[in-house]
């Protein structure tokens, strides 16, 4: 078997620290809580933990606005607490990755405070300052991805600063070598401490066009919002996406990124133990030549649908795997802190429970490193907030104001805001069927409301008691995956490419071949595979199944069943 490193075989698990476990009873997650739950994570079978930002932050963007890159947010604990967490994870065989936000800092970061203090401050050029346009307005027509202009006027010095995200997140000027030096130092601080790698936030946006070329999108953001609310034909949707891309054309994926990623990779390579870089970027080119930029780049295109179908997944895999440079390793995910929860996003409203099992089986059997988002394993769902004061995601707050300003009825605007609000997937983790779902003590107001469905079995304690629960299914599935070399290392070869009821593929190493069949239909399917007379030894099924070997020429799957069988070799070769 090709020898693989830990980040190729481990199941990754994203922890959203604010919502994972509240150890001190203040309604906010923290390191004490995370430390208490390390055994839970080990028992789940995950091998690497990625923490969303744990740094000090005024929380204009829930921690993605960092005011100290080498500290710990006081509400999460101290640096010593962090060390205990890191050591505790390592002692249990789990790696730890941090979130690294390179594009911007918080307005509260000392670098920005200095930078904004005067035009001749030595850190002035650490951020992107420009004079107003002749009419006093912003330097150009660029938008912030979170709504409104990308430029904010600063009274003190009479110039505008640039921010791709919120105005509380000024973009660093990565063309200034001092910025890089300071950030590399912060990275070394964590690597020296023993952190195993980083998830790189929003890399697409690190550089912007220095000429500040205005965008040529025909639509304004408010017009887009109006059109978005109307029923659209596929042509109109396509047109909308094109205009959207035009809108940000000079602000994303600008020259310089690949050189920067190479430098970062070289820095990380100086450390022993195969530290890893995972990119939140849209471009497969961040893999570089397969070994000189990022180790992993999320396969986001897989997620860009509200219905995972066999055809969709096959097309995605065909395109993605073909595009990977030699030696590059795939990385698949179906959820994170920015999107709807997998259960809600890909459910059909009728078979959600069965689909949740099927989809995660797919994620864990496709080729590559799978990344789970905390709470998926107990079937947490989106929670739509009802009142404006409950919103914590300022993106939703902005949208609400934009909509109300455009004459939309406030109740309707609130529904729109709740539907896009990233709060919907960030609610407190549900540990027990108890007040506050066992996340915080009874009577405490949690930072976001707890989803009331904890009382309907969506909680860890109840599911631990039930052998058929989703949680126990996840444990069994992860355990199976980790024990089947072909699922970890094997090539991927789709079978029955025109079939729309099920997805079937082989995963093959020189020593082992497995057949994976995922029945996406609500009916049983009987199918046949020509595997040269070989038998199938059942290794895993989402459903109860006789333990006998199966004949691949006639294999019957229950509705939504996920089946993994080892192909019993009859000759010396697979073919
Ligand atoms: C990334 C993060 C998101 C954040 C944004 C700005 O997309 O995942 O949560 O708001 O970057 O940092």
mmCIF file of N, CA and C in Angstrom, residues 422-465:
data_model
loop_
_atom_site.group_PDB
_atom_site.id
_atom_site.type_symbol
_atom_site.label_atom_id
_atom_site.label_comp_id
_atom_site.label_asym_id
_atom_site.label_seq_id
_atom_site.Cartn_x
_atom_site.Cartn_y
_atom_site.Cartn_z
ATOM 1 N N UNK A 422 -25.688 32.969 9.007
ATOM 2 C CA UNK A 422 -24.828 31.832 9.331
ATOM 3 C C UNK A 422 -25.053 31.362 10.763
ATOM 4 N N UNK A 423 -25.829 32.163 11.511
ATOM 5 C CA UNK A 423 -26.209 31.714 12.857
ATOM 6 C C UNK A 423 -26.951 30.377 12.802
ATOM 7 N N UNK A 424 -27.610 30.131 11.694
ATOM 8 C CA UNK A 424 -28.474 28.945 11.623
ATOM 9 C C UNK A 424 -27.713 27.632 11.840
ATOM 10 N N UNK A 425 -26.409 27.651 11.528
ATOM 11 C CA UNK A 425 -25.625 26.418 11.707
ATOM 12 C C UNK A 425 -24.637 26.534 12.864
ATOM 13 N N UNK A 426 -24.759 27.614 13.640
ATOM 14 C CA UNK A 426 -23.761 27.867 14.694
ATOM 15 C C UNK A 426 -24.344 27.759 16.095
ATOM 16 N N UNK A 427 -25.523 27.208 16.246
ATOM 17 C CA UNK A 427 -26.169 27.167 17.562
ATOM 18 C C UNK A 427 -25.423 26.186 18.479
ATOM 19 N N UNK A 428 -25.616 26.339 19.802
ATOM 20 C CA UNK A 428 -24.869 25.502 20.749
ATOM 21 C C UNK A 428 -25.051 23.999 20.514
ATOM 22 N N UNK A 429 -23.965 23.299 20.720
ATOM 23 C CA UNK A 429 -23.941 21.840 20.573
ATOM 24 C C UNK A 429 -24.907 21.213 21.575
ATOM 25 N N UNK A 430 -25.560 20.142 21.146
ATOM 26 C CA UNK A 430 -26.603 19.537 21.978
ATOM 27 C C UNK A 430 -26.094 18.260 22.645
ATOM 28 N N UNK A 431 -25.741 18.424 23.914
ATOM 29 C CA UNK A 431 -25.095 17.319 24.620
ATOM 30 C C UNK A 431 -26.082 16.396 25.317
ATOM 31 N N UNK A 432 -27.244 16.929 25.730
ATOM 32 C CA UNK A 432 -28.149 16.096 26.530
ATOM 33 C C UNK A 432 -29.583 16.595 26.398
ATOM 34 N N UNK A 433 -30.524 15.749 26.796
ATOM 35 C CA UNK A 433 -31.914 16.176 26.847
ATOM 36 C C UNK A 433 -32.143 16.849 28.201
ATOM 37 N N UNK A 434 -31.650 18.079 28.298
ATOM 38 C CA UNK A 434 -31.678 18.827 29.557
ATOM 39 C C UNK A 434 -31.784 20.300 29.176
ATOM 40 N N UNK A 435 -32.171 21.159 30.124
ATOM 41 C CA UNK A 435 -32.252 22.583 29.781
ATOM 42 C C UNK A 435 -30.953 23.048 29.122
ATOM 43 N N UNK A 436 -31.083 23.920 28.126
ATOM 44 C CA UNK A 436 -29.916 24.380 27.349
ATOM 45 C C UNK A 436 -29.165 23.228 26.677
ATOM 46 N N UNK A 437 -29.848 22.122 26.491
ATOM 47 C CA UNK A 437 -29.266 20.940 25.831
ATOM 48 C C UNK A 437 -27.976 20.475 26.490
ATOM 49 N N UNK A 438 -27.793 20.829 27.773
ATOM 50 C CA UNK A 438 -26.572 20.423 28.465
ATOM 51 C C UNK A 438 -25.343 21.196 28.023
ATOM 52 N N UNK A 439 -25.529 22.179 27.146
ATOM 53 C CA UNK A 439 -24.379 22.994 26.692
ATOM 54 C C UNK A 439 -23.944 23.930 27.816
ATOM 55 N N UNK A 440 -24.922 24.624 28.384
ATOM 56 C CA UNK A 440 -24.686 25.516 29.525
ATOM 57 C C UNK A 440 -25.639 25.083 30.630
ATOM 58 N N UNK A 441 -25.359 25.496 31.866
ATOM 59 C CA UNK A 441 -26.268 25.134 32.961
ATOM 60 C C UNK A 441 -27.662 25.741 32.747
ATOM 61 N N UNK A 442 -28.674 25.149 33.379
ATOM 62 C CA UNK A 442 -30.033 25.668 33.253
ATOM 63 C C UNK A 442 -30.078 27.146 33.652
ATOM 64 N N UNK A 443 -30.908 27.907 32.969
ATOM 65 C CA UNK A 443 -31.119 29.301 33.366
ATOM 66 C C UNK A 443 -30.145 30.280 32.737
ATOM 67 N N UNK A 444 -29.029 29.784 32.201
ATOM 68 C CA UNK A 444 -28.052 30.673 31.555
ATOM 69 C C UNK A 444 -28.556 31.022 30.147
ATOM 70 N N UNK A 445 -28.365 32.285 29.751
ATOM 71 C CA UNK A 445 -28.714 32.642 28.372
ATOM 72 C C UNK A 445 -27.510 32.355 27.491
ATOM 73 N N UNK A 446 -27.680 31.433 26.564
ATOM 74 C CA UNK A 446 -26.557 31.061 25.692
ATOM 75 C C UNK A 446 -26.397 32.116 24.594
ATOM 76 N N UNK A 447 -25.213 32.199 24.021
ATOM 77 C CA UNK A 447 -24.905 33.303 23.077
ATOM 78 C C UNK A 447 -25.783 33.275 21.830
ATOM 79 N N UNK A 448 -26.188 32.089 21.410
ATOM 80 C CA UNK A 448 -27.220 31.931 20.392
ATOM 81 C C UNK A 448 -28.233 30.978 21.014
ATOM 82 N N UNK A 449 -29.506 31.082 20.628
ATOM 83 C CA UNK A 449 -30.476 30.157 21.215
ATOM 84 C C UNK A 449 -30.126 28.700 20.903
ATOM 85 N N UNK A 450 -30.523 27.820 21.805
ATOM 86 C CA UNK A 450 -30.336 26.384 21.601
ATOM 87 C C UNK A 450 -31.494 25.892 20.728
ATOM 88 N N UNK A 451 -31.189 25.028 19.798
ATOM 89 C CA UNK A 451 -32.251 24.457 18.957
ATOM 90 C C UNK A 451 -33.139 23.545 19.826
ATOM 91 N N UNK A 452 -34.451 23.829 19.880
ATOM 92 C CA UNK A 452 -35.304 23.040 20.781
ATOM 93 C C UNK A 452 -35.380 21.554 20.419
ATOM 94 N N UNK A 453 -34.905 21.181 19.252
ATOM 95 C CA UNK A 453 -35.012 19.761 18.900
ATOM 96 C C UNK A 453 -34.072 18.858 19.716
ATOM 97 N N UNK A 454 -33.293 19.461 20.648
ATOM 98 C CA UNK A 454 -32.519 18.589 21.557
ATOM 99 C C UNK A 454 -33.461 17.674 22.324
ATOM 100 N N UNK A 455 -34.701 18.147 22.536
ATOM 101 C CA UNK A 455 -35.659 17.354 23.319
ATOM 102 C C UNK A 455 -36.283 16.231 22.488
ATOM 103 N N UNK A 456 -36.038 16.242 21.180
ATOM 104 C CA UNK A 456 -36.550 15.148 20.326
ATOM 105 C C UNK A 456 -35.431 14.194 19.923
ATOM 106 N N UNK A 457 -34.515 13.993 20.809
ATOM 107 C CA UNK A 457 -33.492 12.989 20.527
ATOM 108 C C UNK A 457 -32.250 13.518 19.835
ATOM 109 N N UNK A 458 -32.244 14.807 19.457
ATOM 110 C CA UNK A 458 -31.046 15.336 18.804
ATOM 111 C C UNK A 458 -30.076 15.794 19.903
ATOM 112 N N UNK A 459 -29.493 14.833 20.587
ATOM 113 C CA UNK A 459 -28.501 15.147 21.622
ATOM 114 C C UNK A 459 -27.633 13.912 21.869
ATOM 115 N N UNK A 460 -26.440 14.145 22.368
ATOM 116 C CA UNK A 460 -25.459 13.072 22.530
ATOM 117 C C UNK A 460 -25.924 12.025 23.545
ATOM 118 N N UNK A 461 -26.376 12.470 24.724
ATOM 119 C CA UNK A 461 -26.662 11.510 25.803
ATOM 120 C C UNK A 461 -27.720 10.498 25.360
ATOM 121 N N UNK A 462 -28.807 10.969 24.754
ATOM 122 C CA UNK A 462 -29.840 10.031 24.303
ATOM 123 C C UNK A 462 -29.288 9.092 23.239
ATOM 124 N N UNK A 463 -28.491 9.644 22.330
ATOM 125 C CA UNK A 463 -28.021 8.816 21.212
ATOM 126 C C UNK A 463 -26.977 7.792 21.664
ATOM 127 N N UNK A 464 -26.275 8.116 22.741
ATOM 128 C CA UNK A 464 -25.318 7.118 23.239
ATOM 129 C C UNK A 464 -26.034 5.870 23.738
ATOM 130 N N UNK A 465 -27.260 6.066 24.246
ATOM 131 C CA UNK A 465 -28.029 4.936 24.779
ATOM 132 C C UNK A 465 -28.627 4.059 23.685
#
